[in-house]
Tab-separated table of C-alpha atoms and ligand atoms in Angstrom:
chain	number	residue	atom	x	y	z
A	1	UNK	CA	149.496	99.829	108.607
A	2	UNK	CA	150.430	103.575	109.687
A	3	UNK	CA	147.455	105.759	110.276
A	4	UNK	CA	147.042	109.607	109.635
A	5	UNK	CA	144.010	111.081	111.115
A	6	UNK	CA	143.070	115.068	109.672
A	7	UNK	CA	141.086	116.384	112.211
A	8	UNK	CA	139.736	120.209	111.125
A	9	UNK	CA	136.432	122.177	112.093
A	10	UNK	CA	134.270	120.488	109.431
A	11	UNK	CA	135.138	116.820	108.821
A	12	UNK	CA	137.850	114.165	110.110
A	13	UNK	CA	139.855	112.551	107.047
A	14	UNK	CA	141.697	109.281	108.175
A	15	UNK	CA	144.072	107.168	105.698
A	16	UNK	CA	145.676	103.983	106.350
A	17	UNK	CA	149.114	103.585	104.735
A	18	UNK	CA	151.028	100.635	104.148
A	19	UNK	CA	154.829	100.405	102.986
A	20	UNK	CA	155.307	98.622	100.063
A	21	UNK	CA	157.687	95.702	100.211
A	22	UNK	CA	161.474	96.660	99.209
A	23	UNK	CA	160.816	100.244	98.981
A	24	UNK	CA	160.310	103.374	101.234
A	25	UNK	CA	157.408	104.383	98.928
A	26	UNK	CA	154.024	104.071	100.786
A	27	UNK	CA	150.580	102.939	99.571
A	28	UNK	CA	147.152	104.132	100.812
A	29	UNK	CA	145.286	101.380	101.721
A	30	UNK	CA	141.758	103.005	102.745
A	31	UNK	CA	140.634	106.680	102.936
A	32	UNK	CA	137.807	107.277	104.883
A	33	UNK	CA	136.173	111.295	106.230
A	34	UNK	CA	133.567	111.595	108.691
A	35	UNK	CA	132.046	115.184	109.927
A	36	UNK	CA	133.500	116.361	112.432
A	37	UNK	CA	130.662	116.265	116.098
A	38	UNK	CA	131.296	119.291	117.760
A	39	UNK	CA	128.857	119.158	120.278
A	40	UNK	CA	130.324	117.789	123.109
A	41	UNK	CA	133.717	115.703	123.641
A	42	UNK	CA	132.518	112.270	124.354
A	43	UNK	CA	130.903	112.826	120.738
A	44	UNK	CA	134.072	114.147	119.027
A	45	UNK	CA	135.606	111.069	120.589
A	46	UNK	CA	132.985	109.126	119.140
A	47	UNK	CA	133.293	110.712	115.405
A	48	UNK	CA	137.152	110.089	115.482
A	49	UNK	CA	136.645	106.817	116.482
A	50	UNK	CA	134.283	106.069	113.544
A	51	UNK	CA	137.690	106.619	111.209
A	52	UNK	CA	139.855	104.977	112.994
A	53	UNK	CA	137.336	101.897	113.163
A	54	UNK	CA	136.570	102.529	109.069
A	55	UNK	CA	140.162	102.528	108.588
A	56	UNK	CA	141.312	99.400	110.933
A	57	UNK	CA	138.577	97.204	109.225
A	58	UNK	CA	141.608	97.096	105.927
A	59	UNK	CA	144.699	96.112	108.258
A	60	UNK	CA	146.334	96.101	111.732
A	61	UNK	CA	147.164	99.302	113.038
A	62	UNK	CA	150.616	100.341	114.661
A	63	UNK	CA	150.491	103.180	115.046
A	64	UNK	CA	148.293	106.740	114.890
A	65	UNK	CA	149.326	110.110	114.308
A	66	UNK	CA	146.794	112.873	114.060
A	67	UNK	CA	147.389	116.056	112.114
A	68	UNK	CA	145.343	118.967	114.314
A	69	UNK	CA	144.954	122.172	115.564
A	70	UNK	CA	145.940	123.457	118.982
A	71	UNK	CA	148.346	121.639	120.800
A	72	UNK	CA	149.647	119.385	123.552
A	73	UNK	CA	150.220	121.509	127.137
A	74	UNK	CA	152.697	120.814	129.320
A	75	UNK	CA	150.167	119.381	131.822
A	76	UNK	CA	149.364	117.004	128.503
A	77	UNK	CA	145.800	118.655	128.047
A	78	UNK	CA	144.857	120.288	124.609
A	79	UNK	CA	145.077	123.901	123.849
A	80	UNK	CA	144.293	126.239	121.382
A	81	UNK	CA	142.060	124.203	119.017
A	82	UNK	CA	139.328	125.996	117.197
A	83	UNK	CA	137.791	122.260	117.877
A	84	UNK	CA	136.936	124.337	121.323
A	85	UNK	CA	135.349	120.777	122.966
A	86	UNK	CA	139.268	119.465	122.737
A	87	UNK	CA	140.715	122.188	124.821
A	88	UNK	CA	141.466	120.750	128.327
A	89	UNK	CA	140.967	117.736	127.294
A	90	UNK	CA	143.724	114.113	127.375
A	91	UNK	CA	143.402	113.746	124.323
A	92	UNK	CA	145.992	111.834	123.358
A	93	UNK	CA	145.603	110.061	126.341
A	94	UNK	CA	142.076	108.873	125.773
A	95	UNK	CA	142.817	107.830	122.261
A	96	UNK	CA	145.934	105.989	123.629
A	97	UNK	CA	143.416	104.046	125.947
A	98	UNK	CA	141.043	103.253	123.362
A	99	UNK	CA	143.132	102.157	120.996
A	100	UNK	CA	145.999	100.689	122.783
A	101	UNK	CA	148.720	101.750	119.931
A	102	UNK	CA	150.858	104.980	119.901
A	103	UNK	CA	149.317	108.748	119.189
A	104	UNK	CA	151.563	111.042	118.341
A	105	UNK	CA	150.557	114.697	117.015
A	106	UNK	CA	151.543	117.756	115.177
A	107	UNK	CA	150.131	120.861	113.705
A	108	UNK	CA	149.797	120.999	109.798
A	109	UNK	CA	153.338	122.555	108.856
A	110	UNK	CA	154.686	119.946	110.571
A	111	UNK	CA	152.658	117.179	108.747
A	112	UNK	CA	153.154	118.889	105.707
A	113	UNK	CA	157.125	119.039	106.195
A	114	UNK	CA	157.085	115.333	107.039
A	115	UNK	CA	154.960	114.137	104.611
A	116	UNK	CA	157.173	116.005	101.559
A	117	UNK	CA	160.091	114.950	103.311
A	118	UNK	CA	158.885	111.049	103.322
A	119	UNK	CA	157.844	110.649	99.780
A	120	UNK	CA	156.982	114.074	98.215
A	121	UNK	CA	158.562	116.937	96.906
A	122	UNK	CA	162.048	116.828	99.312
A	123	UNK	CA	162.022	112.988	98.594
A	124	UNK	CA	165.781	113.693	96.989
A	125	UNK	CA	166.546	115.446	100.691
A	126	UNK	CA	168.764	112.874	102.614
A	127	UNK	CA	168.523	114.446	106.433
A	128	UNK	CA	167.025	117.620	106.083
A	129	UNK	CA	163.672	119.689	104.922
A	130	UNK	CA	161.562	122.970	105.673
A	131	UNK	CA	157.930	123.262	105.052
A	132	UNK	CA	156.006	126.648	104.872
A	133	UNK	CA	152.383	127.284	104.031
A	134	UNK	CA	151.500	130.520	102.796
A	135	UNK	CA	147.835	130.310	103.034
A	136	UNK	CA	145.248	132.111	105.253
A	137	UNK	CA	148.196	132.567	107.688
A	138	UNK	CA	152.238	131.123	107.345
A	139	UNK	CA	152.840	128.374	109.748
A	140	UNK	CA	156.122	126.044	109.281
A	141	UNK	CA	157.745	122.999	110.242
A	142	UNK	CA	161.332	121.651	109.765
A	143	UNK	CA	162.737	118.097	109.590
A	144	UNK	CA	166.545	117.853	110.728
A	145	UNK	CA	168.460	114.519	110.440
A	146	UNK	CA	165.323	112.927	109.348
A	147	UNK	CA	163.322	113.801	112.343
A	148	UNK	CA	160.656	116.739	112.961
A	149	UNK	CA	161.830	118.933	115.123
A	150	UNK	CA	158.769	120.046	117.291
A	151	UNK	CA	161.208	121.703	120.013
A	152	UNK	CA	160.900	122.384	123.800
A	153	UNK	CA	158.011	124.868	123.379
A	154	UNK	CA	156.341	123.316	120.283
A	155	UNK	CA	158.084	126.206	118.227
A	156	UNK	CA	160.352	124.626	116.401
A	157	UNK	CA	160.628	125.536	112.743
A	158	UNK	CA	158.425	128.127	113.346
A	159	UNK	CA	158.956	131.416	111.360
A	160	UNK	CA	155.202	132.817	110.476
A	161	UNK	CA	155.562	135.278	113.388
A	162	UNK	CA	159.432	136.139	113.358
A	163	UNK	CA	159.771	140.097	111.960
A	164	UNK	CA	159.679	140.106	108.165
A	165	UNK	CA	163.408	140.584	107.204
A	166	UNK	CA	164.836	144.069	105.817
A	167	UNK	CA	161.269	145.303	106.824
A	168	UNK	CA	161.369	148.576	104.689
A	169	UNK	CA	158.061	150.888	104.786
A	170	UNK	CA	158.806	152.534	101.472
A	171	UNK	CA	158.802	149.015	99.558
A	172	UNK	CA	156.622	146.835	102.014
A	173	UNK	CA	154.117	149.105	103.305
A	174	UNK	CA	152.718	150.720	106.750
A	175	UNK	CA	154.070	149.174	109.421
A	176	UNK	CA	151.604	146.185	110.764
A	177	UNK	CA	150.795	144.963	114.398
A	178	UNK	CA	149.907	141.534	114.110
A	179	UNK	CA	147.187	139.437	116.026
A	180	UNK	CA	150.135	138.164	118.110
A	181	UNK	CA	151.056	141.580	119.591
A	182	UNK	CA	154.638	141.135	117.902
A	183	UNK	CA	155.288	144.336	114.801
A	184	UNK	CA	155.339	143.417	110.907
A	185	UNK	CA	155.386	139.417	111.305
A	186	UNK	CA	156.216	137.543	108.257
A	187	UNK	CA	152.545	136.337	108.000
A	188	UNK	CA	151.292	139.578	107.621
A	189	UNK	CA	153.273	139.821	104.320
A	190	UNK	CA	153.616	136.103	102.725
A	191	UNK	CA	150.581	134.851	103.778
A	192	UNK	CA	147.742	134.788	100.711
A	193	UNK	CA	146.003	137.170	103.200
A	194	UNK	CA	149.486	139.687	103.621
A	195	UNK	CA	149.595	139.677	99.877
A	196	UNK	CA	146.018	140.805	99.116
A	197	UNK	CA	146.205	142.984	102.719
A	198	UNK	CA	149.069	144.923	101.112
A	199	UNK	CA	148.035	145.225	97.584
A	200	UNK	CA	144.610	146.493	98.923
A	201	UNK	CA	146.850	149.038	101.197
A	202	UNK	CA	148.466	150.185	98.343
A	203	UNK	CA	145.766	150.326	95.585
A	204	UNK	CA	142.545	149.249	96.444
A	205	UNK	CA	140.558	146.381	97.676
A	206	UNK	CA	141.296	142.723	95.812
A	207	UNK	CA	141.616	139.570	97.304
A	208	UNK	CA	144.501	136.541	96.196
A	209	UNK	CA	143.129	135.132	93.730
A	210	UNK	CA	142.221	138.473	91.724
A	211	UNK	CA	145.647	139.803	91.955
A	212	UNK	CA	147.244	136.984	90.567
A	213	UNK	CA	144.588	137.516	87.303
A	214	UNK	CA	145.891	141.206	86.933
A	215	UNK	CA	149.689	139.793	87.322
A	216	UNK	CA	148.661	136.969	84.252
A	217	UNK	CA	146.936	139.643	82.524
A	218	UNK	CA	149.954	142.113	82.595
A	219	UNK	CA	148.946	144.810	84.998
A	220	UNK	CA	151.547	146.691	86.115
A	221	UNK	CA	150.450	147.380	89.586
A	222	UNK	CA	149.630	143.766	90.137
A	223	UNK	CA	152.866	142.574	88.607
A	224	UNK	CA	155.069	145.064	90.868
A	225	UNK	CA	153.540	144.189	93.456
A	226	UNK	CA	154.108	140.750	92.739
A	227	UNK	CA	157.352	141.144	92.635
A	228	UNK	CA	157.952	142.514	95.956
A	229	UNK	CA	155.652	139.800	97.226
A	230	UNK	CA	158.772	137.006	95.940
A	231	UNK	CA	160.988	139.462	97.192
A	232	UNK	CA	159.521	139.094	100.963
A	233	UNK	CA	159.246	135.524	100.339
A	234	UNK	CA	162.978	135.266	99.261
A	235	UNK	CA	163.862	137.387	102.770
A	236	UNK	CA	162.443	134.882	104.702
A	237	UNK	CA	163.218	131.761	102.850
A	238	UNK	CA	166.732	133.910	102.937
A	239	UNK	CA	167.035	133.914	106.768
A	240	UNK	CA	165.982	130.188	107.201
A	241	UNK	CA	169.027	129.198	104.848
A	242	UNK	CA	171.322	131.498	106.734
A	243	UNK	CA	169.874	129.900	109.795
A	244	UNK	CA	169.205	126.246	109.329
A	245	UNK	CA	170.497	124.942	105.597
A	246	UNK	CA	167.710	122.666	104.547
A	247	UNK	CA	168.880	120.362	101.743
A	248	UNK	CA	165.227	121.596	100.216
A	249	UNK	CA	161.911	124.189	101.380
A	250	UNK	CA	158.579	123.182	100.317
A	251	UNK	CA	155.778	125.767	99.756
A	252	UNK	CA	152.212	124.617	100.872
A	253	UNK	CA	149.181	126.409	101.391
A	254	UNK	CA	146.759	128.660	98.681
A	255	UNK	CA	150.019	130.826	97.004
A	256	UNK	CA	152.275	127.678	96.790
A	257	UNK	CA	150.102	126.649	93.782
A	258	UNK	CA	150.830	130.142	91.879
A	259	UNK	CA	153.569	128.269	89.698
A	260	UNK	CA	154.996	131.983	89.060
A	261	UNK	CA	156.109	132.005	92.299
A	262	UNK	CA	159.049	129.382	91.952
A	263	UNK	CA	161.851	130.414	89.395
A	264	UNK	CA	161.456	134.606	90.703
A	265	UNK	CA	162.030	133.856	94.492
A	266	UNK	CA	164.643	131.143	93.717
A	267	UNK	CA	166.536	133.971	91.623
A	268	UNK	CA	166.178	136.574	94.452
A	269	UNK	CA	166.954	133.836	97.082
A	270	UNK	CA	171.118	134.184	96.799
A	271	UNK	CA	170.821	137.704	97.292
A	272	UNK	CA	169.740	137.128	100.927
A	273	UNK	CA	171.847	134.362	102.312
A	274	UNK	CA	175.333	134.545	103.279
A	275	UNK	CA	176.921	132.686	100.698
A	276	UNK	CA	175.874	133.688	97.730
A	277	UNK	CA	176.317	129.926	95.547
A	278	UNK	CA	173.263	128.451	97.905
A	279	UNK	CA	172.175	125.305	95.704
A	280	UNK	CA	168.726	125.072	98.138
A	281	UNK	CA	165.975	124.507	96.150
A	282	UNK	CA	162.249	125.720	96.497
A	283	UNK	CA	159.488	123.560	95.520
A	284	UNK	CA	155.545	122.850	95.147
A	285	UNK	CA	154.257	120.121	97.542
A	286	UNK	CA	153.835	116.849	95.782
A	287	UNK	CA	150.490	115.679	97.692
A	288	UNK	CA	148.860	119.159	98.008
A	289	UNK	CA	145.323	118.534	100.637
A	290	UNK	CA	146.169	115.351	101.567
A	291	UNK	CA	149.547	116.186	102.744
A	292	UNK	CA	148.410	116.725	106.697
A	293	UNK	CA	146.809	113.393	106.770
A	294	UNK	CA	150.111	111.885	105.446
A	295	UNK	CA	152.273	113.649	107.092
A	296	UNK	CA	150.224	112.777	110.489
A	297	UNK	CA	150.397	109.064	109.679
A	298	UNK	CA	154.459	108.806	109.565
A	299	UNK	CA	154.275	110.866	112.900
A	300	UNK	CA	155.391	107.930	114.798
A	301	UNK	CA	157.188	106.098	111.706
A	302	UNK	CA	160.286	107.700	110.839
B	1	LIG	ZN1	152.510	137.645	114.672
């Protein structure tokens, strides 16, 4: 049995996973979420722990990957987690000792990208897939000859905080300094908070969800808006075709599930790559939330 462990601020979701016999399809075996202890590390330990000992008690384990934020230094301590009690911490290390099979981990886009690329959406794709969630933010994660690519400095697929391409003021709006430090990121335009930031910039305050009402009830605003919205999405999914090929991208994250979305940036998609008969196709994910815990358990199984 491979094991995916979600570990976020609020609760730890762990799934065992078993391949059924003469296919590559896998089966969940057990599903099992615990909240997540924040209060010291030896008690986060102790919570993830509780999964992984809910989830062994259906089948041997081989092997655990774990689907987080922050990652893995190059001294091999934890950084960046908004689990703050992980920072500075082994880690993988201790989990390693304590459970004496292999950890492996990755950030969401990259559990997302694997898990669509195993047996979801890019299931078709024979070497190659891109994930991207546009949700709060726009992280991303790429599979090339069937493996993630993580990369030297954990970058790799990475295009959330590359410039948005063709950045034009008069169509997309004031120029934007992002949290980074870096000027008008792609997440600051196809992120569900870039759309309703430059909507609200342009007209007045709405969040996500509310524009996409106006667009289904045939405002105008809303619906130009909209528009340019697939339009920045196609730029970017533009420049990772130009730059990479995938055989397929998968949307994640709050805005993938705006079906609208799909047929209007795969019509404006040609119109930024280099040759213009690009047969790339952009999907939905297949297994929606539970695609990080997936996508964490075939961490160490491709
Ligand atoms: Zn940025």
């Amino acid at each position: 049995m491979i094991v995916g462990l979600d570990i976020g601020g609020t609760k730890i979701e762990g799934i065992g996973l078993v391949k059924l016999a003469g296919s590559d399809v896998y089966e969940t075996v057990i599903k099992h979420r615990e909240p997540t202890n924040k209060e010291s590390y030896a008690a986060f330990i102790d919570s993830v722990m509780l999964v992984i000992d809910k989830v062994a008690a259906h089948g041997k384990i081989e092997s655990i990957g774990i689907g987080c934020c922050g990652s893995v230094g190059h001294d091999g301590l934890m950084q960046g987690a908004n689990v703050t009690v992980l920072n500075g911490q082994d880690f993988i290390g201790d989990l390693r000792s304590r459970t004496d099979v292999d950890v492996a981990i990755a950030n969401d886009a990259d559990c997302l990208a694997l898990s669509e690329f195993k047996d979801g959406a890019a299931i078709d794709a024979e070497q190659s897939c891109m994930a991207v969630i546009i949700g709060t933010g726009c992280g991303s994660g790429i599979v090339i000859n069937q493996k993630l690519v993580t990369g030297s400095n954990k970058l790799g697929g990475e295009i959330g905080h590359n410039p948005l391409p063709n950045f034009n003021p008069d169509i997309d709006g004031k120029a934007v300094k992002c949290y980074c430090g870096s000027m008008n990121c792609t997440e600051s335009f196809v992120s569900g908070t870039g759309f309703a930031r430059t909507f609200s910039q342009k007209y007045f305050e709405a969040d996500s969800k509310q524009i996409i009402e106006m667009v289904r009830a045939g405002d105008s605003k809303a619906q130009e808006h909209f528009d340019v919205y697939c339009d920045q999405l196609a730029r970017t999914l533009g420049s990772i075709v130009n730059f990479v090929d995938p055989e397929v991208i998968v949307l994640g994250g709050g805005m993938s599930n705006v079906d609208e979305i799909y047929a209007k940036v795969q019509d404006k998609l040609h119109a930024y790559t280099f040759t213009k008969s690009v047969t790339t196709k952009v999907v939905k994910n297949c297994h929606g939330d539970s695609s990080g815990v997936r996508g964490a358990a075939f961490l160490n199984a491709l």
